[in-house]
CSV table of C-alpha atoms in Angstrom, one decimal:
chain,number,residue,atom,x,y,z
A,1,UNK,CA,110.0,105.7,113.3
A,2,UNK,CA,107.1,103.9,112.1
A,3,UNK,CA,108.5,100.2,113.1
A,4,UNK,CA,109.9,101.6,116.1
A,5,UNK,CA,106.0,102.9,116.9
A,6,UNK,CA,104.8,99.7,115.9
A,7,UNK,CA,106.8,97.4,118.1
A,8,UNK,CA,105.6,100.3,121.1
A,9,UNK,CA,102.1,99.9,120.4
A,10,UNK,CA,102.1,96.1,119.8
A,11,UNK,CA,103.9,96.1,123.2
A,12,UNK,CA,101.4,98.3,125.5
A,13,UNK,CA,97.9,97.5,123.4
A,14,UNK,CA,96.2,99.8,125.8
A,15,UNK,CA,97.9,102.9,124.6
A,16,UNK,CA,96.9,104.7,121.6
A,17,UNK,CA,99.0,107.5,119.9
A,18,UNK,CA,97.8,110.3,117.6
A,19,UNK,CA,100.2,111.3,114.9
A,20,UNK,CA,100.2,114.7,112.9
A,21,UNK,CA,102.4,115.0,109.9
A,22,UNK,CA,104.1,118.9,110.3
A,23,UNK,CA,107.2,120.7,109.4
A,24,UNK,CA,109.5,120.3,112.2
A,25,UNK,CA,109.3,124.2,113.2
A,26,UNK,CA,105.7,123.6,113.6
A,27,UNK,CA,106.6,120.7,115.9
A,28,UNK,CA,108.6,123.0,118.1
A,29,UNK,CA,105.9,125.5,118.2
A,30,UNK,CA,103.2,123.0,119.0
A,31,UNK,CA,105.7,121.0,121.7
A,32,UNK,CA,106.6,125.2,123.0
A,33,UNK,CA,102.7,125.7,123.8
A,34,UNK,CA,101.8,121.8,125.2
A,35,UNK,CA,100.0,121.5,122.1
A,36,UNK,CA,101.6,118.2,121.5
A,37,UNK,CA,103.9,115.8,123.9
A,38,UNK,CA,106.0,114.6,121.9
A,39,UNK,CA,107.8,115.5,118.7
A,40,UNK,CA,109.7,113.9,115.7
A,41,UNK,CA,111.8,117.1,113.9
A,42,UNK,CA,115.0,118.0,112.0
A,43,UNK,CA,117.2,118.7,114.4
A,44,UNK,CA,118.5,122.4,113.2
A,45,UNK,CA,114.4,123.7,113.3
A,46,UNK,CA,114.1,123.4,117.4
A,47,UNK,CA,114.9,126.1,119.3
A,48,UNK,CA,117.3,125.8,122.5
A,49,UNK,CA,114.8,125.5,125.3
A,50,UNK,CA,112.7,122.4,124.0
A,51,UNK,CA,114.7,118.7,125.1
A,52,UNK,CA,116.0,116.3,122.4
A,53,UNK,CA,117.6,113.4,121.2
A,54,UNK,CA,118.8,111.8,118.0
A,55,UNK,CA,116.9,109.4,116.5
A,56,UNK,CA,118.3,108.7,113.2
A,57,UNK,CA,120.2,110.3,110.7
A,58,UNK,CA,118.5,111.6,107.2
A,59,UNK,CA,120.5,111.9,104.1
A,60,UNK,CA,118.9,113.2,101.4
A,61,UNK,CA,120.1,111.6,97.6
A,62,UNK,CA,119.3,112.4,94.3
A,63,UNK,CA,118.1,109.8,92.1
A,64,UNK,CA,117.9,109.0,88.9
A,65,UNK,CA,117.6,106.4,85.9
A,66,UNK,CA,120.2,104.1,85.4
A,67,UNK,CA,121.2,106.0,81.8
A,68,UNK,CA,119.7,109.4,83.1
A,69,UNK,CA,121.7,112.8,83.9
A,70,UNK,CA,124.1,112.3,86.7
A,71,UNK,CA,124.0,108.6,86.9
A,72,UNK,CA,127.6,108.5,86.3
A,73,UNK,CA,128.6,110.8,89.0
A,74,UNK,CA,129.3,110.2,92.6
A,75,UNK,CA,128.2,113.8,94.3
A,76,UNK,CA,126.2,116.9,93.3
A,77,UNK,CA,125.5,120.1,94.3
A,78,UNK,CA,121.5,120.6,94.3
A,79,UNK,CA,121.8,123.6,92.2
A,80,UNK,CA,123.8,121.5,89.2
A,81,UNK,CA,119.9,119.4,89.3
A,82,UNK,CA,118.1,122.4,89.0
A,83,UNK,CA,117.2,122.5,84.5
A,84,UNK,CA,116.1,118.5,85.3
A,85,UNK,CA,112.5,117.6,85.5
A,86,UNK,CA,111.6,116.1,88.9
A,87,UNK,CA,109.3,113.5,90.9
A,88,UNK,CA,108.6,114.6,94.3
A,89,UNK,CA,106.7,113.8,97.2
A,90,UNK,CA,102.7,115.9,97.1
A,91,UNK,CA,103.8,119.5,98.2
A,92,UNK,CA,102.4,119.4,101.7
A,93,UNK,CA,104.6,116.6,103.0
A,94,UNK,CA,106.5,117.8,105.7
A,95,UNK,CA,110.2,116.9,103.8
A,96,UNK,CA,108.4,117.9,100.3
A,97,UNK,CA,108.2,121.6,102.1
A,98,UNK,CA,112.1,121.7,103.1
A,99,UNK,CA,113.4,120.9,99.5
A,100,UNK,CA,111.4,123.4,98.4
A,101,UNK,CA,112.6,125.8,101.2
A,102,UNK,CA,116.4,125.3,100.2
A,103,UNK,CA,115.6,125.6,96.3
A,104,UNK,CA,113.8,128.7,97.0
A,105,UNK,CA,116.9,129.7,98.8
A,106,UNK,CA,119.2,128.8,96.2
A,107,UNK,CA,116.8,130.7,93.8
A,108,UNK,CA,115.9,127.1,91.9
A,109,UNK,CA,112.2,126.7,90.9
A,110,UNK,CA,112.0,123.1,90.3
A,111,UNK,CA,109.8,121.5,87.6
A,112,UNK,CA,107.8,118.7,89.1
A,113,UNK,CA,106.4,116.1,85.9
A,114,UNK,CA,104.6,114.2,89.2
A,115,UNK,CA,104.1,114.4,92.5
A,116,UNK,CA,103.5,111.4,94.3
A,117,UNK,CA,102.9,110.3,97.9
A,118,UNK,CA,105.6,106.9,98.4
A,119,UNK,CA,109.4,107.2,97.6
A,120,UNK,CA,108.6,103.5,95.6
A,121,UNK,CA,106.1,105.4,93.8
A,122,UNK,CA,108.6,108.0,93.1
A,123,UNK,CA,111.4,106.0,92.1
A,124,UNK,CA,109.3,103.7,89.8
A,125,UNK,CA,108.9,106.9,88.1
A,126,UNK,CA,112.0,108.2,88.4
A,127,UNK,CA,113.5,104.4,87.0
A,128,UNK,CA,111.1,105.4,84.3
A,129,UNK,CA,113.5,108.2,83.0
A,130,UNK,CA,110.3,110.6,84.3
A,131,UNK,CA,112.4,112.7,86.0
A,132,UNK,CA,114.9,113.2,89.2
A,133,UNK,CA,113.9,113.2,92.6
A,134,UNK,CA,115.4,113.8,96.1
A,135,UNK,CA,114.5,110.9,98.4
A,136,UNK,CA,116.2,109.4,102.0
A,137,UNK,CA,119.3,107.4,101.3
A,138,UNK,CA,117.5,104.7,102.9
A,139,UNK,CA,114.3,104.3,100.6
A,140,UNK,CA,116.7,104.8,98.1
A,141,UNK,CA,118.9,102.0,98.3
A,142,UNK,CA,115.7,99.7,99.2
A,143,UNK,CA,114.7,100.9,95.5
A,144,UNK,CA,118.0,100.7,93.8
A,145,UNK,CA,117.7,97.0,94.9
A,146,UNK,CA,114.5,96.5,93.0
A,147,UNK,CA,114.9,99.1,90.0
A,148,UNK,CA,117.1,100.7,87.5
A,149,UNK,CA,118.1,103.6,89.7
A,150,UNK,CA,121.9,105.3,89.9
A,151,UNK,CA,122.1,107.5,93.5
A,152,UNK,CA,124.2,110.4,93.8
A,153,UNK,CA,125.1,112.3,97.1
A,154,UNK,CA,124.1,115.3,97.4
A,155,UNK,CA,127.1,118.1,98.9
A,156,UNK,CA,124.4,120.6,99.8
A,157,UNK,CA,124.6,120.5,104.1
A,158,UNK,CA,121.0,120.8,104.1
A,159,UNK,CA,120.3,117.6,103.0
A,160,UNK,CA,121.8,115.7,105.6
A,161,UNK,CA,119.2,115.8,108.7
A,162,UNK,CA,119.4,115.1,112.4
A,163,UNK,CA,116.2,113.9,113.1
A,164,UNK,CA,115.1,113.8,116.8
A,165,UNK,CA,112.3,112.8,119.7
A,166,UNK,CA,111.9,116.4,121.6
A,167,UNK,CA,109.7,117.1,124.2
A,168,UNK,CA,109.7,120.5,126.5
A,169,UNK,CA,110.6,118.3,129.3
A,170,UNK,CA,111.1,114.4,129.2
A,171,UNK,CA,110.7,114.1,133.0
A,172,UNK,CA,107.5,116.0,133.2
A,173,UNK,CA,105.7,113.7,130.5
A,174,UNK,CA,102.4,111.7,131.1
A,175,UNK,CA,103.5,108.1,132.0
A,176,UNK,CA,102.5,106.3,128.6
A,177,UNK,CA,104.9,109.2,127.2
A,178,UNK,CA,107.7,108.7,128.8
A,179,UNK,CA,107.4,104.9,128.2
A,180,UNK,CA,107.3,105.2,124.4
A,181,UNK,CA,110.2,107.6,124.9
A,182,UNK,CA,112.3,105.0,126.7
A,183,UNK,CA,111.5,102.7,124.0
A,184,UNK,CA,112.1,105.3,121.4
A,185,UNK,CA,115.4,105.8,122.9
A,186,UNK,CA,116.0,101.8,122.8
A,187,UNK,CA,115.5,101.9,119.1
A,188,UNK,CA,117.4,105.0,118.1
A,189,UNK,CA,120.5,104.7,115.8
């Protein structure tokens, strides 16, 4: 989203956009009562009524140090990670918030060593043999690149995400709106 934003607002310099960092069943709410225009949310948090498309997909992998647990392993279940120490993401990220939603579920209390605000922050530490951490597939192959880092796929449905652009009606959007929609659309996967 961010280069896809940045190509948008080097195109139209006379539009500015303000961005607010939320859990995606605050976006619908705030997209629900015309608090916001537009939204970027996991998929299975909006509700039927508000429009959407896909943007990208979000798979979430466990990573860990080249010699650390689970480096020799292909899949996990989330649960299996849950006696490792972890490197997360500061709690009041907006993805930070939804692992810790599905640990709660599963009952897991994770123990974070550090908490961090960049996934290369996170796997520096993580190469580090600091701890685990749950990051996108994507920052984590850009880090595997650069670092000592084996990834394993997580089984866990929840970690795969649907992330889309919603709105509670694309046609009835303000006309800077709908033109960073159509480019939106333009750059989604």
């Amino acid at each position: 989203l961010p280069k896809a934003l940045a190509g948008f607002l080097h195109e139209h310099r006379d539009v500015a956009v303000d961005i607010e960092e939320r859990e995606s069943t605050d976006i619908a709410a705030a997209i629900t009562a015309g608090a916001a225009d537009l939204g970027f949310a996991a998929e299975h948090a909006l509700p039927e009524h508000i429009e959407r498309f896909v943007f990208s997909e979000d798979r979430l992998t466990l990573v860990t140090a080249r010699r650390g647990p689970f480096a020799g392993r292909r899949q996990i279940d989330f649960q299996e990670a849950g006696a490792c120490d972890f490197v997360g993401l500061t709690s009041a990220t907006a993805l930070q918030m939804h692992i810790s939603k599905h640990a709660a579920r599963l009952g897991m209390r994770p123990h974070f060593r550090a908490r961090l605000r960049d996934f290369d922050a996170i796997c520096q530490m993580v190469a580090a043999d600091v701890g685990v951490a749950l990051v996108p597939e994507s920052a984590a192959r850009r880090c595997a690149k650069l670092m000592p880092l084996a990834m394993v796929r997580l089984r866990d449905a929840w970690a795969n995400r649907r992330l889309v652009i919603c709105a509670r009606s694309f046609k009835a959007l303000p006309r800077p709106a709908k033109m960073l929609v159509e480019h939106l659309r333009a750059a989604a996967v």
